[in-house]
Amino acid sequence: MATLDSNQVEEEFVEAKSNWELEKLYVDLASTKGKALTPVEKKFLRGLLCGCSPAEIASIVYQSRSSSTVRVYLSNGLYKYIEEMLSNAAGYSVKVKNWSRVTYLLEKAGYKKYRFPLPAAIIPKEVQKNQETELVKMPSTSIQDWGEAIDVSVFQGRTTELAKTQQWILQEGCRLLLLLGMGGIGKTAFSVKLAQEIQDQFDYVIWRSLRLSPSPEQIIEQLIQTFLPTSDTVISENIEGRISQLIDFFRHNRCLIVLDNFDAILAGSDNYATLTASHQTIKNAIPPFLLPKIQYRPGYELYGELIRRIGESQHQSCLILTSREKTPEIAALEGNTLPVRTFRLTGLNQSESLSILKYKGLFNISEDKFRVLSEQYAGNPLFLKLVATTIQELFNGNIDEFIAQGTVVFGEIRAILDHQFHRLSQLEKHLMYWLAMNQNAVSVQQLQKNTIPGLSPRLSQRLILEAVDLLHKRSLIEQQASSFLQTPVLKEYMIERLIEENLTLSEEQESYFLMSQTIFAAHLKNHIKQSRLNAEI
């Protein structure tokens, strides 16, 4: 390997001087190191500031394809000095992790030179001040494929949630994040907004929707083609080997992958019809309730292996999933201080909900009427948008008339809730009905002690615990301390569903929901009337 004198060293990567405060950076790093940087260290630093990878630096400096020497030099020297310097300044631990993060970290620390447009002849002092403090971002060099990602140029609220999830990913090294929430809560929009906020800190950004249920082989093949389009690497012939190659790529590159609508590949109650039918032929030999776990549709089980490997393996990338339901793999791997985490998206607050209604054209809304709408739909963004459209089109923008007509669950809102309800087992449906009858939050112990009247035989405590756990993982009940409850719109849906079906459940031999139709129906109607009255007070 050829040696380089100091003059030759200073001639390489000179363009870094025009974009970076090099001399200040040299001095600060020397202070951290305890002595001046060597000419080679300065050269490698300038190479990184020019956006060159260790392999590209090796090619330019040593005319060699091997980057091992440069990588060792950086890991044992510059990276450590940069980490220590920035950690001391920030007051918390800062890690380089990858060569591509060096420019981001140093720019964030203020070592990037600002570029300003040429001044006009006369510029107001206020405008001039704004221009002088505005950082002109350089074009991102990452490879991005946003697929079917939606437009989030108009995005309401979620400031706290965005800050929290960004911290998990960027500062705490979360490598698998599940965005969990019921239908309409805004998981897709949130995933796009979150990815846009942190895209500059990743070498690759890939966003995909699983709404049309692509096979796991298709998704893995797409990722392989994106990450290794012209690589000399021999692609493994079996799918397990390809997953291993993906994990290895995640170790050497910072990749952000979003898989939206993950619940589209999960099984619903219809997948258990055959099993249920076979059980019904055996009387008194099987449990009265089947309680199937959340699992994948036949042929999609490989997704479970993919997310398990990504969650368990050590790497510097992140996979984000959006789903209405939490899979067993994530439940087993997640933890508050672990690199696998779940973030539950709940409804918008009242000011954010009001912004949505105004954006849809509803102005001059009285505070009490707005509060009724906001609480009825629990700040669900999609539900509020659908309701606002209905108020505009059918009630000429008159919110009072809409509230007076009394129907809360209708149209697309009903369809969304129907979709989630039909995925439930019989026991889960019964518990949903029972929870709807309670005004207050109910604990697991209360459910175990006071099971649904008429159930025979009495359900075991284990089954009730498992059913509550499943409903929580399906985003259909919310937790308050150690108790659970339904949102007002879901409670309304459950009660109206019973009334509309004329309590046909109580007439079925296998339902075990045995109550007087007349008394029960009257109780339900009074319950709805009282709930609406309380909401309007």
Coordinates of C-alpha atoms in Angstrom, one line a residue:
M1 CA 0.0 0.0 0.0
A2 CA 1.5 3.3 -1.0
T3 CA 2.3 5.9 1.7
L4 CA 1.3 9.5 1.4
D5 CA 3.2 12.6 2.4
S6 CA 1.3 15.4 4.2
N7 CA 1.1 17.7 1.2
Q8 CA -0.5 14.9 -0.9
V9 CA -2.9 14.2 2.0
E10 CA -4.1 17.8 2.1
E11 CA -4.9 17.8 -1.6
E12 CA -7.7 15.2 -1.3
F13 CA -11.4 16.0 -0.5
V14 CA -10.7 19.8 -0.5
E15 CA -14.3 20.5 -1.4
A16 CA -15.2 19.8 2.2
K17 CA -13.7 23.2 3.1
S18 CA -16.4 25.1 1.3
N19 CA -19.2 23.4 3.1
W20 CA -17.8 22.8 6.6
E21 CA -16.1 24.7 9.4
L22 CA -13.1 22.5 9.1
E23 CA -10.6 24.4 11.2
K24 CA -13.0 24.7 14.1
L25 CA -13.8 21.0 13.8
Y26 CA -10.0 20.1 13.7
V27 CA -9.5 22.1 16.9
D28 CA -12.5 20.6 18.8
L29 CA -11.6 17.1 17.8
A30 CA -8.0 17.6 18.8
S31 CA -9.1 18.9 22.2
T32 CA -11.2 15.7 22.7
K33 CA -8.3 13.5 21.5
G34 CA -5.8 15.3 23.6
K35 CA -3.5 16.1 20.7
A36 CA -3.7 17.3 17.1
L37 CA -5.3 15.1 14.4
T38 CA -2.9 13.4 12.1
P39 CA -2.9 14.3 8.4
V40 CA -4.5 11.0 7.6
E41 CA -7.2 11.5 10.2
K42 CA -8.0 14.9 8.7
K43 CA -8.1 13.4 5.2
F44 CA -10.5 10.6 6.2
L45 CA -12.7 13.2 8.1
R46 CA -12.9 15.4 4.9
G47 CA -13.8 12.3 2.9
L48 CA -16.7 11.6 5.3
L49 CA -17.8 15.2 5.1
C50 CA -17.9 14.9 1.3
G51 CA -20.3 12.0 1.7
C52 CA -17.9 9.3 0.8
S53 CA -18.2 5.8 2.3
P54 CA -15.1 4.0 3.7
A55 CA -14.9 2.0 0.5
E56 CA -14.9 5.1 -1.7
I57 CA -12.3 6.7 0.6
A58 CA -10.1 3.6 0.2
S59 CA -10.6 3.7 -3.5
I60 CA -9.6 7.3 -3.8
V61 CA -6.7 7.3 -1.3
Y62 CA -5.2 3.9 -1.8
Q63 CA -6.6 2.9 -5.2
S64 CA -7.8 -0.3 -3.4
R65 CA -11.2 -2.0 -3.3
S66 CA -10.6 -3.2 0.2
S67 CA -12.0 -0.8 2.8
S68 CA -11.0 -2.8 5.9
T69 CA -8.0 -0.5 6.7
V70 CA -10.1 2.6 6.5
R71 CA -12.9 1.1 8.5
V72 CA -10.6 0.1 11.3
Y73 CA -8.9 3.5 11.3
L74 CA -12.3 5.2 11.6
S75 CA -13.7 2.9 14.3
N76 CA -10.6 3.1 16.5
G77 CA -10.1 6.8 16.0
L78 CA -12.4 9.4 14.4
Y79 CA -15.7 7.8 15.3
K80 CA -14.6 7.7 19.0
Y81 CA -13.4 11.3 19.0
I82 CA -16.7 12.5 17.3
E83 CA -18.9 10.5 19.7
E84 CA -17.0 11.9 22.8
M85 CA -17.0 15.4 21.5
L86 CA -20.7 15.5 20.7
S87 CA -21.7 13.6 23.9
N88 CA -19.9 16.1 26.0
A89 CA -21.7 18.9 24.2
A90 CA -25.1 17.3 24.3
G91 CA -25.1 16.0 27.8
Y92 CA -26.1 12.5 26.7
S93 CA -24.6 9.6 24.8
V94 CA -24.3 10.1 21.0
K95 CA -23.3 7.2 18.8
V96 CA -22.0 7.4 15.2
K97 CA -23.0 3.7 14.4
N98 CA -22.5 4.2 10.7
W99 CA -20.3 6.5 8.4
S100 CA -23.4 8.1 6.9
R101 CA -24.5 9.5 10.2
V102 CA -21.3 11.5 10.7
T103 CA -22.5 14.4 8.4
Y104 CA -25.9 14.5 10.0
L105 CA -24.5 14.6 13.6
L106 CA -21.9 17.3 12.8
E107 CA -24.4 19.4 10.8
K108 CA -26.8 19.1 13.8
A109 CA -23.9 20.3 16.1
G110 CA -23.4 23.4 14.0
Y111 CA -20.3 22.6 12.0
K112 CA -22.0 22.9 8.6
K113 CA -21.5 26.3 6.8
Y114 CA -24.8 28.1 6.0
R115 CA -25.5 29.1 2.4
F116 CA -27.4 32.3 1.8
P117 CA -29.1 33.7 -1.3
L118 CA -27.7 36.9 -2.7
P119 CA -29.2 39.9 -0.8
A120 CA -31.6 42.2 -2.5
A121 CA -30.9 45.9 -2.6
I122 CA -33.2 46.6 0.3
I123 CA -34.2 43.8 2.7
P124 CA -36.3 44.5 5.8
K125 CA -34.4 43.8 9.0
E126 CA -36.8 41.1 10.1
V127 CA -36.5 39.2 6.8
Q128 CA -32.8 39.5 6.8
K129 CA -32.6 38.0 10.3
N130 CA -34.8 35.1 9.2
Q131 CA -32.5 34.5 6.1
E132 CA -29.4 34.5 8.3
T133 CA -30.8 31.8 10.6
E134 CA -32.3 29.5 8.0
L135 CA -30.3 26.4 7.2
V136 CA -30.5 25.5 3.5
K137 CA -30.8 21.7 3.4
M138 CA -28.6 19.8 1.0
P139 CA -30.4 17.2 -1.2
S140 CA -30.7 13.8 0.5
T141 CA -28.4 11.1 -0.9
S142 CA -30.5 8.2 0.5
I143 CA -32.4 5.8 -1.8
Q144 CA -36.2 6.2 -1.2
D145 CA -39.2 4.3 -2.5
W146 CA -42.5 5.6 -1.1
G147 CA -44.7 3.1 -2.9
E148 CA -48.4 3.8 -2.2
A149 CA -47.7 6.2 0.6
I150 CA -50.5 8.8 1.0
D151 CA -50.2 12.6 0.9
V152 CA -49.8 14.0 4.4
S153 CA -49.1 17.6 3.5
V154 CA -52.2 18.4 5.6
F155 CA -51.5 16.6 8.9
Q156 CA -53.4 17.4 12.1
G157 CA -51.7 17.3 15.5
R158 CA -49.8 14.2 16.9
T159 CA -46.8 16.4 17.9
T160 CA -46.2 14.5 21.1
E161 CA -46.6 11.1 19.5
L162 CA -44.2 12.0 16.7
A163 CA -41.6 13.2 19.1
K164 CA -41.9 10.1 21.3
T165 CA -41.6 7.6 18.4
Q166 CA -38.7 9.6 16.9
Q167 CA -36.9 9.4 20.2
W168 CA -37.4 5.6 20.3
I169 CA -36.0 5.1 16.8
L170 CA -33.2 7.6 16.6
Q171 CA -32.0 7.9 20.2
E172 CA -33.0 4.6 21.8
G173 CA -32.2 2.3 18.9
C174 CA -35.7 0.8 18.4
R175 CA -35.4 -1.6 15.5
L176 CA -39.1 -2.9 15.3
L177 CA -42.0 -0.5 16.0
L178 CA -45.6 -1.5 15.9
L179 CA -48.1 1.4 15.4
L180 CA -51.3 -0.1 16.9
G181 CA -54.8 1.3 16.8
M182 CA -58.4 0.7 15.8
G183 CA -59.7 1.4 12.2
G184 CA -59.7 5.1 11.2
I185 CA -57.4 6.2 14.0
G186 CA -54.8 7.5 11.5
K187 CA -52.0 4.8 11.6
T188 CA -51.2 5.1 7.9
A189 CA -50.9 8.9 7.9
F190 CA -48.9 8.8 11.1
S191 CA -46.5 6.2 9.6
V192 CA -45.9 8.4 6.5
K193 CA -45.4 11.5 8.6
L194 CA -43.0 9.8 11.0
A195 CA -41.0 8.3 8.1
Q196 CA -40.8 11.7 6.4
E197 CA -39.5 13.3 9.6
I198 CA -36.6 10.9 10.0
Q199 CA -35.9 10.0 6.4
D200 CA -32.6 12.0 6.3
Q201 CA -31.0 9.8 8.9
F202 CA -31.4 6.6 6.9
D203 CA -29.6 5.4 3.8
Y204 CA -32.7 3.6 2.5
V205 CA -36.4 4.4 3.0
I206 CA -39.0 1.9 1.8
W207 CA -42.8 2.2 2.3
R208 CA -45.1 -0.5 1.4
S209 CA -48.8 -1.3 1.9
L210 CA -50.0 -4.8 2.6
R211 CA -53.7 -3.9 1.9
L212 CA -53.8 -6.2 -1.1
S213 CA -52.1 -8.9 0.8
P214 CA -48.8 -9.4 -1.2
S215 CA -47.1 -12.7 -0.3
P216 CA -44.0 -12.5 2.0
E217 CA -41.9 -13.8 -0.8
Q218 CA -43.0 -10.8 -3.0
I219 CA -42.0 -8.3 -0.3
I220 CA -38.7 -9.9 0.5
E221 CA -37.9 -10.0 -3.3
Q222 CA -38.7 -6.3 -3.6
L223 CA -36.4 -5.4 -0.7
I224 CA -33.6 -7.6 -2.1
Q225 CA -33.9 -5.9 -5.5
T226 CA -33.9 -2.4 -3.9
F227 CA -30.9 -3.1 -1.6
L228 CA -28.8 -5.2 -4.0
P229 CA -29.8 -4.1 -7.5
T230 CA -26.4 -4.6 -9.2
S231 CA -24.5 -6.3 -6.4
D232 CA -22.0 -9.1 -7.0
T233 CA -23.5 -10.8 -4.0
V234 CA -25.0 -14.2 -4.8
I235 CA -28.7 -14.1 -3.8
S236 CA -29.7 -17.1 -1.7
E237 CA -32.1 -19.5 -3.4
N238 CA -34.1 -20.2 -0.3
I239 CA -36.3 -17.7 1.5
E240 CA -34.6 -18.2 4.9
G241 CA -31.3 -17.4 3.4
R242 CA -32.7 -14.2 1.8
I243 CA -33.9 -13.1 5.2
S244 CA -30.4 -13.6 6.6
Q245 CA -29.0 -11.5 3.7
L246 CA -31.5 -8.7 4.5
I247 CA -30.5 -8.8 8.2
D248 CA -26.8 -8.6 7.2
F249 CA -27.6 -5.6 5.0
F250 CA -29.4 -3.9 7.9
R251 CA -26.3 -4.3 10.0
H252 CA -24.1 -2.4 7.5
N253 CA -26.7 0.2 6.3
R254 CA -29.3 2.3 8.0
C255 CA -32.6 1.2 6.5
L256 CA -36.1 2.4 7.3
I257 CA -38.9 0.1 6.2
V258 CA -42.6 0.7 6.7
L259 CA -45.2 -2.1 6.1
D260 CA -48.7 -0.6 6.4
N261 CA -52.0 -2.5 6.9
F262 CA -50.2 -5.4 8.5
D263 CA -53.5 -6.8 9.8
A264 CA -54.6 -7.5 6.2
I265 CA -52.5 -10.7 6.3
L266 CA -53.8 -11.8 9.7
A267 CA -56.6 -14.4 10.0
G268 CA -60.2 -13.5 11.0
S269 CA -63.0 -15.6 12.4
D270 CA -63.9 -16.8 8.9
N271 CA -60.6 -18.8 8.8
Y272 CA -61.9 -20.9 11.8
A273 CA -65.3 -21.8 10.2
T274 CA -64.1 -25.3 9.3
L275 CA -62.7 -25.9 12.7
T276 CA -65.8 -24.6 14.4
A277 CA -68.1 -26.7 12.2
S278 CA -66.1 -29.8 13.1
H279 CA -66.4 -29.0 16.8
Q280 CA -70.1 -28.5 16.6
T281 CA -70.6 -32.2 15.6
I282 CA -69.1 -33.3 19.0
K283 CA -71.6 -32.5 21.8
N284 CA -70.3 -32.1 25.4
A285 CA -66.8 -33.1 24.3
I286 CA -65.4 -29.7 23.6
P287 CA -65.3 -26.3 25.3
P288 CA -68.4 -24.2 24.6
F289 CA -66.2 -21.3 23.3
L290 CA -63.3 -21.5 20.8
L291 CA -60.7 -18.8 21.5
P292 CA -58.3 -18.7 18.5
K293 CA -55.2 -16.6 18.8
I294 CA -54.1 -13.8 16.5
Q295 CA -52.3 -15.6 13.7
Y296 CA -51.5 -15.3 10.0
R297 CA -53.6 -16.3 7.1
P298 CA -52.5 -19.6 5.5
G299 CA -49.5 -19.0 3.3
Y300 CA -48.5 -15.8 5.1
E301 CA -46.7 -17.3 8.1
L302 CA -43.3 -16.3 6.8
Y303 CA -44.1 -12.7 7.8
G304 CA -43.9 -13.9 11.4
E305 CA -40.4 -15.2 10.8
L306 CA -39.3 -12.0 9.1
I307 CA -40.4 -9.7 11.9
R308 CA -39.1 -12.1 14.5
R309 CA -35.6 -12.1 12.9
I310 CA -35.6 -8.3 12.5
G311 CA -36.7 -7.9 16.2
E312 CA -34.2 -10.4 17.6
S313 CA -31.1 -9.6 15.5
Q314 CA -28.7 -6.8 16.3
H315 CA -28.6 -4.1 13.5
Q316 CA -28.9 -0.4 12.9
S317 CA -32.1 -0.3 10.8
C318 CA -35.8 -0.1 11.8
L319 CA -39.0 -1.8 10.6
I320 CA -42.3 0.0 11.3
L321 CA -45.6 -1.9 11.1
T322 CA -49.1 -0.5 11.3
S323 CA -51.9 -2.8 12.4
R324 CA -55.2 -3.1 14.2
E325 CA -53.9 -6.2 15.9
K326 CA -50.7 -7.3 17.7
T327 CA -49.1 -10.6 16.7
P328 CA -47.6 -13.0 19.2
E329 CA -44.1 -12.5 17.9
I330 CA -44.2 -8.8 18.8
A331 CA -45.9 -9.4 22.1
A332 CA -43.1 -11.8 23.1
L333 CA -40.2 -9.4 22.0
E334 CA -41.5 -6.0 23.1
G335 CA -40.6 -4.0 26.2
N336 CA -40.4 -0.4 27.4
T337 CA -36.6 -0.6 27.4
L338 CA -36.2 -3.1 24.6
P339 CA -35.5 -2.5 20.9
V340 CA -39.0 -3.9 20.0
R341 CA -41.9 -1.6 21.0
T342 CA -45.6 -0.9 20.5
F343 CA -47.1 2.5 20.3
R344 CA -50.9 2.7 20.7
L345 CA -52.5 5.5 18.7
T346 CA -55.6 6.9 20.3
G347 CA -58.0 9.7 19.3
L348 CA -57.0 13.3 18.7
N349 CA -57.5 15.8 21.5
Q350 CA -60.3 18.4 21.2
S351 CA -58.2 21.2 19.6
E352 CA -56.9 18.8 16.9
S353 CA -60.4 17.4 16.4
L354 CA -61.8 20.9 15.9
S355 CA -59.1 21.6 13.3
I356 CA -60.3 18.6 11.3
L357 CA -63.9 19.8 11.3
K358 CA -62.9 23.3 10.3
Y359 CA -60.7 21.9 7.5
K360 CA -63.8 20.1 6.3
G361 CA -65.7 23.4 6.2
L362 CA -67.6 23.4 9.5
F363 CA -67.1 26.8 11.1
N364 CA -68.8 28.7 13.9
I365 CA -69.3 25.5 15.9
S366 CA -70.6 26.0 19.5
E367 CA -68.4 24.6 22.2
D368 CA -71.0 22.3 23.6
K369 CA -72.0 20.8 20.3
F370 CA -68.4 20.3 19.3
R371 CA -67.7 18.6 22.6
V372 CA -70.6 16.2 21.9
L373 CA -69.1 15.2 18.5
S374 CA -65.6 15.0 19.8
E375 CA -66.5 12.7 22.7
Q376 CA -69.0 10.5 20.7
Y377 CA -66.3 9.7 18.1
A378 CA -63.4 9.7 20.6
G379 CA -61.3 11.9 18.4
N380 CA -61.1 9.3 15.6
P381 CA -59.8 11.3 12.6
L382 CA -61.5 9.3 9.9
F383 CA -64.8 9.1 11.8
L384 CA -64.8 12.9 12.3
K385 CA -64.1 13.5 8.6
L386 CA -66.9 11.1 7.6
V387 CA -69.3 12.8 10.0
A388 CA -68.3 16.3 8.8
T389 CA -69.1 15.3 5.2
T390 CA -72.5 14.0 6.2
I391 CA -73.3 17.1 8.1
Q392 CA -72.3 19.2 5.1
E393 CA -74.2 17.1 2.5
L394 CA -77.3 16.0 4.3
F395 CA -77.8 18.7 7.0
N396 CA -76.5 21.8 5.2
G397 CA -73.7 22.2 7.7
N398 CA -76.1 22.3 10.7
I399 CA -74.5 20.3 13.5
D400 CA -77.6 20.7 15.8
E401 CA -79.8 18.8 13.3
F402 CA -77.3 16.0 12.9
I403 CA -77.0 15.5 16.7
A404 CA -80.8 15.7 17.1
Q405 CA -81.5 12.9 14.6
G406 CA -79.7 10.5 17.0
T407 CA -77.8 8.2 14.7
V408 CA -74.1 8.0 15.6
V409 CA -72.9 4.8 13.8
F410 CA -73.7 4.7 10.1
G411 CA -72.2 4.2 6.6
E412 CA -68.5 3.8 6.4
I413 CA -68.1 4.0 10.2
R414 CA -70.5 1.1 10.5
A415 CA -68.5 -0.9 7.9
I416 CA -65.2 -0.3 9.6
L417 CA -66.6 -1.5 13.0
D418 CA -68.3 -4.4 11.3
H419 CA -65.0 -5.5 9.8
Q420 CA -63.3 -5.6 13.2
F421 CA -66.3 -7.2 14.9
H422 CA -66.6 -10.1 12.5
R423 CA -63.0 -11.0 13.1
L424 CA -63.8 -11.9 16.7
S425 CA -64.5 -15.3 18.3
Q426 CA -67.9 -15.9 19.9
L427 CA -66.5 -15.3 23.4
E428 CA -64.9 -12.1 22.4
K429 CA -68.2 -10.9 21.0
H430 CA -70.0 -11.8 24.2
L431 CA -67.5 -9.8 26.3
M432 CA -67.8 -6.8 24.0
Y433 CA -71.6 -6.9 24.5
W434 CA -71.1 -7.2 28.3
L435 CA -68.6 -4.3 28.4
A436 CA -71.0 -2.1 26.4
M437 CA -73.5 -2.5 29.2
N438 CA -71.2 -1.1 31.8
Q439 CA -71.0 2.7 32.2
N440 CA -67.6 2.5 33.9
A441 CA -64.3 0.8 33.2
V442 CA -64.3 -2.9 34.3
S443 CA -61.4 -4.9 35.6
V444 CA -60.5 -8.4 34.6
Q445 CA -61.3 -9.5 38.2
Q446 CA -64.8 -8.0 37.9
L447 CA -65.4 -9.8 34.6
Q448 CA -64.2 -13.1 36.1
K449 CA -66.5 -12.7 39.1
N450 CA -69.5 -11.4 37.2
T451 CA -69.6 -13.3 33.9
I452 CA -72.4 -12.8 31.5
P453 CA -75.8 -13.8 33.0
G454 CA -77.0 -17.1 31.7
L455 CA -73.7 -18.5 30.6
S456 CA -73.6 -22.2 31.1
P457 CA -71.3 -23.8 31.9
R458 CA -69.5 -21.0 33.8
L459 CA -66.4 -19.8 31.9
S460 CA -63.0 -20.4 33.4
Q461 CA -61.0 -17.4 34.7
R462 CA -58.3 -18.3 32.2
L463 CA -60.7 -18.0 29.2
I464 CA -61.9 -14.6 30.3
L465 CA -58.4 -13.4 30.9
E466 CA -57.3 -14.6 27.5
A467 CA -60.4 -13.0 25.8
V468 CA -59.7 -9.6 27.4
D469 CA -56.1 -9.8 26.4
L470 CA -57.1 -10.5 22.8
L471 CA -59.6 -7.7 22.7
H472 CA -56.9 -5.3 23.9
K473 CA -54.4 -6.6 21.3
R474 CA -57.1 -6.0 18.7
S475 CA -57.5 -2.3 19.7
L476 CA -61.1 -2.8 20.6
I477 CA -60.9 -1.9 24.3
E478 CA -58.9 0.8 26.0
Q479 CA -57.1 0.5 29.3
Q480 CA -57.4 2.8 32.3
A481 CA -55.0 1.6 35.0
S482 CA -56.0 -2.1 35.5
S483 CA -59.5 -1.7 34.0
F484 CA -60.9 -1.7 30.5
L485 CA -63.6 0.1 28.6
Q486 CA -64.9 0.8 25.1
T487 CA -64.9 4.2 23.3
P488 CA -68.3 5.8 23.1
V489 CA -68.7 5.2 19.4
L490 CA -67.8 1.5 19.8
K491 CA -70.2 1.2 22.8
E492 CA -73.0 2.8 20.7
Y493 CA -72.2 0.3 17.9
M494 CA -72.4 -2.7 20.2
I495 CA -75.7 -1.7 21.8
E496 CA -77.4 -0.8 18.5
R497 CA -76.2 -4.0 17.0
L498 CA -78.0 -6.0 19.7
I499 CA -81.2 -4.0 19.2
E500 CA -81.1 -4.2 15.4
E501 CA -80.6 -8.0 15.6
N502 CA -83.6 -8.2 17.9
L503 CA -81.5 -10.2 20.3
T504 CA -81.3 -13.2 18.0
L505 CA -78.2 -14.2 19.9
S506 CA -80.4 -15.1 22.9
E507 CA -82.5 -17.4 20.7
E508 CA -79.5 -19.4 19.4
Q509 CA -78.9 -22.7 21.2
E510 CA -75.1 -22.1 21.3
S511 CA -75.1 -18.4 22.3
Y512 CA -75.3 -18.8 26.1
F513 CA -76.4 -15.2 26.2
L514 CA -79.7 -15.9 27.9
M515 CA -81.6 -12.9 29.1
S516 CA -85.2 -11.7 28.7
Q517 CA -85.6 -10.0 25.4
T518 CA -88.1 -7.4 26.5
I519 CA -86.3 -6.4 29.7
F520 CA -82.9 -6.4 28.0
A521 CA -84.1 -4.3 25.0
A522 CA -85.8 -1.8 27.3
H523 CA -82.6 -1.6 29.4
L524 CA -80.5 -1.0 26.2
K525 CA -82.8 1.8 25.0
N526 CA -82.6 3.6 28.4
H527 CA -78.9 3.1 28.4
I528 CA -78.5 4.8 25.0
K529 CA -80.9 7.6 26.0
Q530 CA -79.0 8.3 29.2
S531 CA -75.6 8.2 27.4
R532 CA -76.6 10.8 24.9
L533 CA -78.2 13.0 27.6
N534 CA -74.9 12.9 29.6
A535 CA -72.9 13.8 26.5
E536 CA -75.1 16.8 25.8
I537 CA -75.0 18.2 29.3

